[in-house]
XYZ file of C-alpha atoms in Angstrom:
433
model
C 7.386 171.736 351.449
C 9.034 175.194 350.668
C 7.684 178.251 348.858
C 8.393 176.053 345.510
C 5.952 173.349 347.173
C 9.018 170.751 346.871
C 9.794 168.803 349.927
C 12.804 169.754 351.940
C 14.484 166.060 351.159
C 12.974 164.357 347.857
C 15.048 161.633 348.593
C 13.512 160.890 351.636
C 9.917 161.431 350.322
C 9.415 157.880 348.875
C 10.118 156.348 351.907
C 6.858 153.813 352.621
C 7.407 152.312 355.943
C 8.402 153.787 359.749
C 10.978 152.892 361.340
C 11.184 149.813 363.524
C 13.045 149.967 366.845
C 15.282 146.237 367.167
C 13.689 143.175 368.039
C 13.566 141.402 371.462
C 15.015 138.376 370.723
C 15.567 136.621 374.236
C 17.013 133.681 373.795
C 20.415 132.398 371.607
C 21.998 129.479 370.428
C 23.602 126.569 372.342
C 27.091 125.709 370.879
C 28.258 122.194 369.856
C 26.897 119.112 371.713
C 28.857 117.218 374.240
C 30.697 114.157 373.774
C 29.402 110.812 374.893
C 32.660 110.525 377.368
C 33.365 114.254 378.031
C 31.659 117.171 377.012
C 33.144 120.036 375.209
C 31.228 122.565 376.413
C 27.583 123.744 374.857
C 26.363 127.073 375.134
C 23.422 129.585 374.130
C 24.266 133.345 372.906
C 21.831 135.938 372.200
C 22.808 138.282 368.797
C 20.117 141.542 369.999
C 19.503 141.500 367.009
C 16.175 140.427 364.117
C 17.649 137.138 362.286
C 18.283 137.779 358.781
C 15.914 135.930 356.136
C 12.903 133.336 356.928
C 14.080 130.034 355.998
C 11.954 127.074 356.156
C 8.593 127.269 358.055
C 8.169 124.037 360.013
C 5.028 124.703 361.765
C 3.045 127.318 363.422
C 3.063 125.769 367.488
C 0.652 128.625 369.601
C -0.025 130.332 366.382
C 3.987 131.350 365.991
C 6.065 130.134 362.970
C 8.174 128.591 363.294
C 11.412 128.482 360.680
C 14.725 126.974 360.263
C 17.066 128.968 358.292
C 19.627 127.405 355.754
C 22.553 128.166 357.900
C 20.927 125.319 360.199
C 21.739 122.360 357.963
C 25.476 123.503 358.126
C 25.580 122.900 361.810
C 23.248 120.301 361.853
C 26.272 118.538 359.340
C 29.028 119.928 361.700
C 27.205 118.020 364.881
C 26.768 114.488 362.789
C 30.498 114.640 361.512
C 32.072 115.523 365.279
C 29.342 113.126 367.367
C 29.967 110.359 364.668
C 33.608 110.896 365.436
C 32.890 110.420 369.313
C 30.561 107.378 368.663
C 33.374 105.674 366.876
C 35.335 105.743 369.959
C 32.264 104.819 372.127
C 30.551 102.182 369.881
C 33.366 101.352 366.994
C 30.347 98.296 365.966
C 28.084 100.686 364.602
C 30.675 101.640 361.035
C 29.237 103.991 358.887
C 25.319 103.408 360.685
C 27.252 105.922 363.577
C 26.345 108.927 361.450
C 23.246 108.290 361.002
C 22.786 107.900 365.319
C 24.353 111.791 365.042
C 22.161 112.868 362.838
C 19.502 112.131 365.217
C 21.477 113.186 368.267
C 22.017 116.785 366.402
C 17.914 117.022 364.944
C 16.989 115.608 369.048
C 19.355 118.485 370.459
C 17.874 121.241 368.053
C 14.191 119.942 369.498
C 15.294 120.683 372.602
C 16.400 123.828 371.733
C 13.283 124.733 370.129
C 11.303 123.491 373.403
C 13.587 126.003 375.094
C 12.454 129.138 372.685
C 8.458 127.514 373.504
C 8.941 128.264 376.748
C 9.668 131.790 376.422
C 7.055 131.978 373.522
C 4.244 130.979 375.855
C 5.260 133.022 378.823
C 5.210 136.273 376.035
C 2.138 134.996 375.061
C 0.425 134.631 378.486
C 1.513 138.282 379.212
C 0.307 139.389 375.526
C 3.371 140.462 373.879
C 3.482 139.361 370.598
C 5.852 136.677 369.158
C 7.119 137.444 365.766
C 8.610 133.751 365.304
C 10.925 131.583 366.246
C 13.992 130.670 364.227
C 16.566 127.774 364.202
C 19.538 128.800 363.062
C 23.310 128.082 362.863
C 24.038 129.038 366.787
C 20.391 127.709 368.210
C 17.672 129.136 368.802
C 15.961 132.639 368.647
C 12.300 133.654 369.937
C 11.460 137.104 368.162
C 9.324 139.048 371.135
C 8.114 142.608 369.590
C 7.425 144.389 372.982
C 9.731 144.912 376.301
C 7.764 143.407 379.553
C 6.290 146.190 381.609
C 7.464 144.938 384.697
C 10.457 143.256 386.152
C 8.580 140.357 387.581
C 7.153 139.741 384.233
C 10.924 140.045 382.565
C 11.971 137.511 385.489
C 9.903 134.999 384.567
C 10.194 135.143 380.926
C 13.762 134.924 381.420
C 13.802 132.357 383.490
C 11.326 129.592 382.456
C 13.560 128.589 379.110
C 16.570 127.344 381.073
C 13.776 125.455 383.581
C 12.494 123.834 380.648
C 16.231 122.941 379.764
C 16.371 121.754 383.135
C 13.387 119.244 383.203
C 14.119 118.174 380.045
C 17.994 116.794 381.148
C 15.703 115.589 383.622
C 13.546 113.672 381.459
C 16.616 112.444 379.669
C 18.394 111.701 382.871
C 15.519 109.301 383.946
C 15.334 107.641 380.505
C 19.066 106.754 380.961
C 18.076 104.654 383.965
C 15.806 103.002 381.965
C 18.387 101.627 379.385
C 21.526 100.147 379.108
C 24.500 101.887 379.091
C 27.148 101.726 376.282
C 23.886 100.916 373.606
C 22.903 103.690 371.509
C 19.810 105.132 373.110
C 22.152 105.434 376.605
C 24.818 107.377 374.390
C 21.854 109.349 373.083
C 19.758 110.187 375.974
C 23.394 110.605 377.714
C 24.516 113.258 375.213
C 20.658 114.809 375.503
C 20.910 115.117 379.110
C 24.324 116.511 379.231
C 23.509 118.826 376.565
C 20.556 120.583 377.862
C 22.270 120.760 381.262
C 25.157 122.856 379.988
C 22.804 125.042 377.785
C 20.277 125.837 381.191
C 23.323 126.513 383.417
C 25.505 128.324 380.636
C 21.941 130.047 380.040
C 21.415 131.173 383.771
C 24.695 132.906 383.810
C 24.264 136.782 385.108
C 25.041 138.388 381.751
C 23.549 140.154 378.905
C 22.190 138.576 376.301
C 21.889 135.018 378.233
C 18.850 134.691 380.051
C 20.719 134.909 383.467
C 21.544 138.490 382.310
C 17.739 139.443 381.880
C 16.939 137.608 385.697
C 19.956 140.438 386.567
C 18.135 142.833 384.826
C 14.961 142.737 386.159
C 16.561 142.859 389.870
C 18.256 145.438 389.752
C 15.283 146.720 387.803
C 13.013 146.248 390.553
C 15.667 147.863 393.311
C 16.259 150.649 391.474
C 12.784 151.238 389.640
C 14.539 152.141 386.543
C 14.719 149.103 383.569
C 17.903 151.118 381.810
C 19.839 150.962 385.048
C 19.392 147.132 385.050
C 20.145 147.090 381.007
C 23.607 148.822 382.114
C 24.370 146.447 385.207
C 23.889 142.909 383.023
C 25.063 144.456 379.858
C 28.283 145.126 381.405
C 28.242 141.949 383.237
C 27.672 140.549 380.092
C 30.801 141.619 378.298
C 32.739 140.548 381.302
C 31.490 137.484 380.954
C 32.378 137.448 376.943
C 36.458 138.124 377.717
C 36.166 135.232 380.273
C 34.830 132.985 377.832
C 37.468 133.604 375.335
C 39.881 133.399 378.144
C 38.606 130.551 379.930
C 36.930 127.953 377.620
C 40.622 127.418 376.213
C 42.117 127.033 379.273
C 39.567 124.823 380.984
C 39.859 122.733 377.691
C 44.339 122.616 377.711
C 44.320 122.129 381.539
C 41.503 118.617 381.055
C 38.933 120.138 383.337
C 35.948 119.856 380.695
C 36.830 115.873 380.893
C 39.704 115.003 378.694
C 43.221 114.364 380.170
C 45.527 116.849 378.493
C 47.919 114.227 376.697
C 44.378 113.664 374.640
C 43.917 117.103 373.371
C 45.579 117.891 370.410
C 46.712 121.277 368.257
C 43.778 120.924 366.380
C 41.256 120.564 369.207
C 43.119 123.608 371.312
C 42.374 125.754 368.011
C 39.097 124.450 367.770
C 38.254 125.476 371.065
C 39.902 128.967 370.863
C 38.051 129.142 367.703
C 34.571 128.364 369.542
C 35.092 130.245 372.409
C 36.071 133.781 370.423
C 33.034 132.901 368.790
C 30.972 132.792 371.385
C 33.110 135.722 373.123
C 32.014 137.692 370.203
C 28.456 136.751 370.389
C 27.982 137.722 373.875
C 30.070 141.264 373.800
C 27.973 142.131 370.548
C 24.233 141.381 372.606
C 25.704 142.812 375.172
C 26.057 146.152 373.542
C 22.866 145.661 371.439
C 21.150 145.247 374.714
C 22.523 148.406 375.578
C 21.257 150.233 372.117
C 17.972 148.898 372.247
C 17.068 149.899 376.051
C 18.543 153.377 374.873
C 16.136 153.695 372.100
C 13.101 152.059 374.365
C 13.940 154.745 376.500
C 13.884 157.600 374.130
C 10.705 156.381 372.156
C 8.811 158.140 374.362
C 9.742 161.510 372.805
C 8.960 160.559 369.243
C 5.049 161.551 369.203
C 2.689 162.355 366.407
C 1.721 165.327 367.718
C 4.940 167.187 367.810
C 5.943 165.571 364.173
C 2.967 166.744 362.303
C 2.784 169.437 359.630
C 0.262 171.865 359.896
C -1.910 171.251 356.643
C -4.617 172.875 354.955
C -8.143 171.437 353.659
C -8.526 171.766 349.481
C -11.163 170.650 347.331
C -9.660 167.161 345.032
C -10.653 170.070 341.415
C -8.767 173.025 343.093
C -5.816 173.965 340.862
C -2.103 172.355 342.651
C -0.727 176.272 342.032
C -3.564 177.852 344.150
C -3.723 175.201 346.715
C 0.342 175.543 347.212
C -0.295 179.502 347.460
C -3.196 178.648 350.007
C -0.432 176.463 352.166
C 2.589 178.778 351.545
C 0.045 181.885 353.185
C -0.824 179.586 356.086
C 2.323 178.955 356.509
C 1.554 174.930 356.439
C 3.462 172.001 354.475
C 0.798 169.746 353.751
C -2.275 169.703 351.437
C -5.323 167.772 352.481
C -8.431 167.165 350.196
C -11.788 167.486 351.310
C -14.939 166.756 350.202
C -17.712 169.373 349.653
C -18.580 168.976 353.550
C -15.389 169.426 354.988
C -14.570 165.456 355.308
C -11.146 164.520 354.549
C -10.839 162.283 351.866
C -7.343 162.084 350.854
C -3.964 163.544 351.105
C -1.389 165.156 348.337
C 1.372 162.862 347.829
C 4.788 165.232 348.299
C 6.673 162.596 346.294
C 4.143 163.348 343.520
C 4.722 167.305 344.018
C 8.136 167.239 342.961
C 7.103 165.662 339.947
C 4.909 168.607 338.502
C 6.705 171.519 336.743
C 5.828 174.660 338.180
C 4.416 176.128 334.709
C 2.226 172.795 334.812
C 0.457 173.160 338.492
C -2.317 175.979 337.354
C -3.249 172.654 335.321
C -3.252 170.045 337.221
C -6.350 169.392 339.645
C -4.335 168.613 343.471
C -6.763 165.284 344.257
C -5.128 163.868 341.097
C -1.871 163.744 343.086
C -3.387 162.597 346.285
C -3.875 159.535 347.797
C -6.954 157.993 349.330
C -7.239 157.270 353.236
C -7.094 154.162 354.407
C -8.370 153.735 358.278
C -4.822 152.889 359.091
C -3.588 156.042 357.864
C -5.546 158.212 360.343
C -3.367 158.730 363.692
C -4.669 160.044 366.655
C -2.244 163.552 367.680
C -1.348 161.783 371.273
C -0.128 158.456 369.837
C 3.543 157.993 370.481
C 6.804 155.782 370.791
C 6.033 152.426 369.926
C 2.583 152.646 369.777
C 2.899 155.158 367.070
C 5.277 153.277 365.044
C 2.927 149.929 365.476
C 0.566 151.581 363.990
C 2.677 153.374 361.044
C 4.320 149.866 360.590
C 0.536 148.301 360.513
C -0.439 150.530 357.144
C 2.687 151.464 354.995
C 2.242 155.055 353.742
C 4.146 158.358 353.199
C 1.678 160.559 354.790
C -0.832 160.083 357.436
C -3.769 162.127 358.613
C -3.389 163.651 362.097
C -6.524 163.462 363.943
C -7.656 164.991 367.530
C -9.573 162.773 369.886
C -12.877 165.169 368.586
C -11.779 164.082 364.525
C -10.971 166.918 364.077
C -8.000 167.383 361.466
C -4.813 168.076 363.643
C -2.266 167.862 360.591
C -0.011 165.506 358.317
C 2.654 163.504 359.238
C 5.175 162.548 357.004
C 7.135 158.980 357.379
C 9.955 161.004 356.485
C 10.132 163.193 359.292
C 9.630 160.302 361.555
C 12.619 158.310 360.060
C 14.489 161.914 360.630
C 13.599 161.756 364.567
C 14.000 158.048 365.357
C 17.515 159.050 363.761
C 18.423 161.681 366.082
C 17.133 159.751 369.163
C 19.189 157.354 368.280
C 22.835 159.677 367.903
C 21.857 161.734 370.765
C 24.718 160.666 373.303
C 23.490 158.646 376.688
């Protein structure tokens, strides 16, 4: 507050929650299945970034929800309409009962993808980061992790046990084909199954940010080097080359026959198809590339943001002293915040600075400063040393404007304002790297 005892930026005074660094989301979505005599090509991508929106919770496996968000049940319609179209070809006796088959094949090949995101849901688990949820969504699957691993083993293994799981489960599928006959629906099915989860583990284990591959990369070079951002840079940028191949590639592989249909098959709308898919998924894997990239900046920089150095010095009033004489007390001190007290010293409150610019000057020799304050809560006492994520855990845990700055003794340190950290996570974030 200034000499007036306004806040330097009312705007930014009502703010009521910290700001949240992104999301670890490792895993992304597999593309569209593979046909029963030739697969197109399936694929996961990770967007870096929190999914937008909830969607439908389907259950709560290991205590994590579990959602699947609307845009699901457009892809889930895209699958049934392209694998009935292959099934036609495959098993023309089925008729109309064919789209029905692909509606299975598309809800069995989202299962899988959701056994995929388990995977890296327990390993977080085991190593006690938290899981936010999972999410099915229109490009597969995502598995919200709130915390970074704290060692590159750790982000190995994480990485690396959702494409196993792929893995065994084309093996599972692989075994069940034996087990049938082939050209009858369940082959087709477990066929397209096994084919489908092969492609997404080995399009999933490829060295690039934000596949899975590119987080194995990661925490090598991590481990040589001893320094996590210097194996963010090596598989981000590995990642992006990896993004102009795809939309490079993908169409070529597909007009030259090498993904398994002869080139006199393909037509114009299949080659734009294709193109289509693969700058999708180009786009997908430049944009986690370089979110990968934003987020290990800011991990990096958290560090700096702690609650000691972000604290106003405050001053202890009674909740019946007068706002104009407690402002005078503050504006001698030199300090920007007000903190009530009881008649033993105890803080019991703190003066709302939103509230301040409320109250006319001429009014303030009126108006008791505990009427404008607001009552602690535990969570809105922070210890002075707690900082980076830690510190914005716990701001994040109990939405306020102000908190109470505490030493390790209890004793009061100062106020800090959710403003002023919102100001700071800012500039960390524009400094250049």
């Amino acid at each position: 507050m200034d000499e007036s005892g306004k806040p330097q930026d009312p705007q930014e005074s009502g703010q009521d929650r910290p700001p949240q660094p992104p999301v670890q989301t490792p895993d992304g979505p597999p593309a569209a299945p593979p046909s029963p005599d030739g697969p197109q090509g399936a694929d996961r991508a990770n967007t870096g970034q929190k999914a937008p929106g909830g969607g439908i919770l389907m259950g709560r496996p290991f205590g994590v929800p579990v959602y699947v968000a609307p845009s699901w049940f457009l892809v889930a319609a895209l699958i049934t309409w392209v694998f009935g179209g292959q099934l036609e070809r495959v098993l023309p006796e089925l008729g109309a009962a064919r789209y029905l088959v692909s509606l299975f094949f598309a809800v069995a090949f989202y299962a899988s993808v959701l056994v995929h995101e388990l995977a890296h849901t327990v390993a977080a688990l085991r190593f006690k980061l938290p899981v936010r949820r999972i999410q099915l969504q229109f490009f597969g699957g995502v598995s919200e992790i709130e915390k970074e691993t704290e060692t590159p083993g750790r982000e190995f293994v994480l990485a690396f046990v959702g494409p196993l799981l792929s893995l065994v489960l084309a093996g599972v599928f692989y075994v069940g084909m034996q087990m049938v006959e082939p050209g009858t629906v369940p082959g087709v099915l477990l066929a397209g199954l096994m084919i489908s989860n092969l492609i997404v583990a080995i399009f999933n284990l490829l060295p690039g940010l934000p596949l899975d591959g590119g987080r194995m990369l990661r925490a090598v070079v991590w481990k040589i080097t001893g320094k996590p951002m210097s194996g963010t840079v090596a598989a981000a940028w590995v990642g992006r080359a990896l993004a102009v191949t795809v939309l490079i590639g993908l169409p070529l592989l597909t007009h030259t026959g090498a993904l398994g249909r002869a080139p006199e098959e393909i037509g114009g709308a299949d080659s734009l198809t294709d193109a289509l898919l693969a700058a999708i998924l180009a786009a997908i894997i430049w944009t986690g590339a370089g979110n990968s990239l934003r987020m290990a900046r800011l991990r990096e920089r958290l560090p700096d943001l702690t609650a000691r150095t972000l604290t106003r010095r405050a001053i202890p009033v009674e909740t019946d002293t007068p706002l104009s004489e407690a402002l005078r007390r503050a504006n001698d001190a030199g300090a920007r915040a007000l903190v009530v007290v009881d008649r033993q010293g105890f803080p019991t409150a703190l003066v709302r600075e939103a509230a301040l610019v409320g109250i006319p000057e001429h009014r303030r020799p009126w108006v008791a400063a505990g009427s404008l304050a607001q009552d602690l809560k535990d969570g809105m006492r922070v210890a002075a040393d707690l900082a980076g994520e830690d510190l914005l855990d716990h701001l994040r845990a109990t939405p306020a404007t102000e908190y109470l700055v505490v030493e390790p003794s209890g004793a009061i340190y100062g106020v800090l304002s959710t403003a002023d950290v919102e100001r700071a996570f800012v500039a960390a974030m524009a400094r250049p790297s």
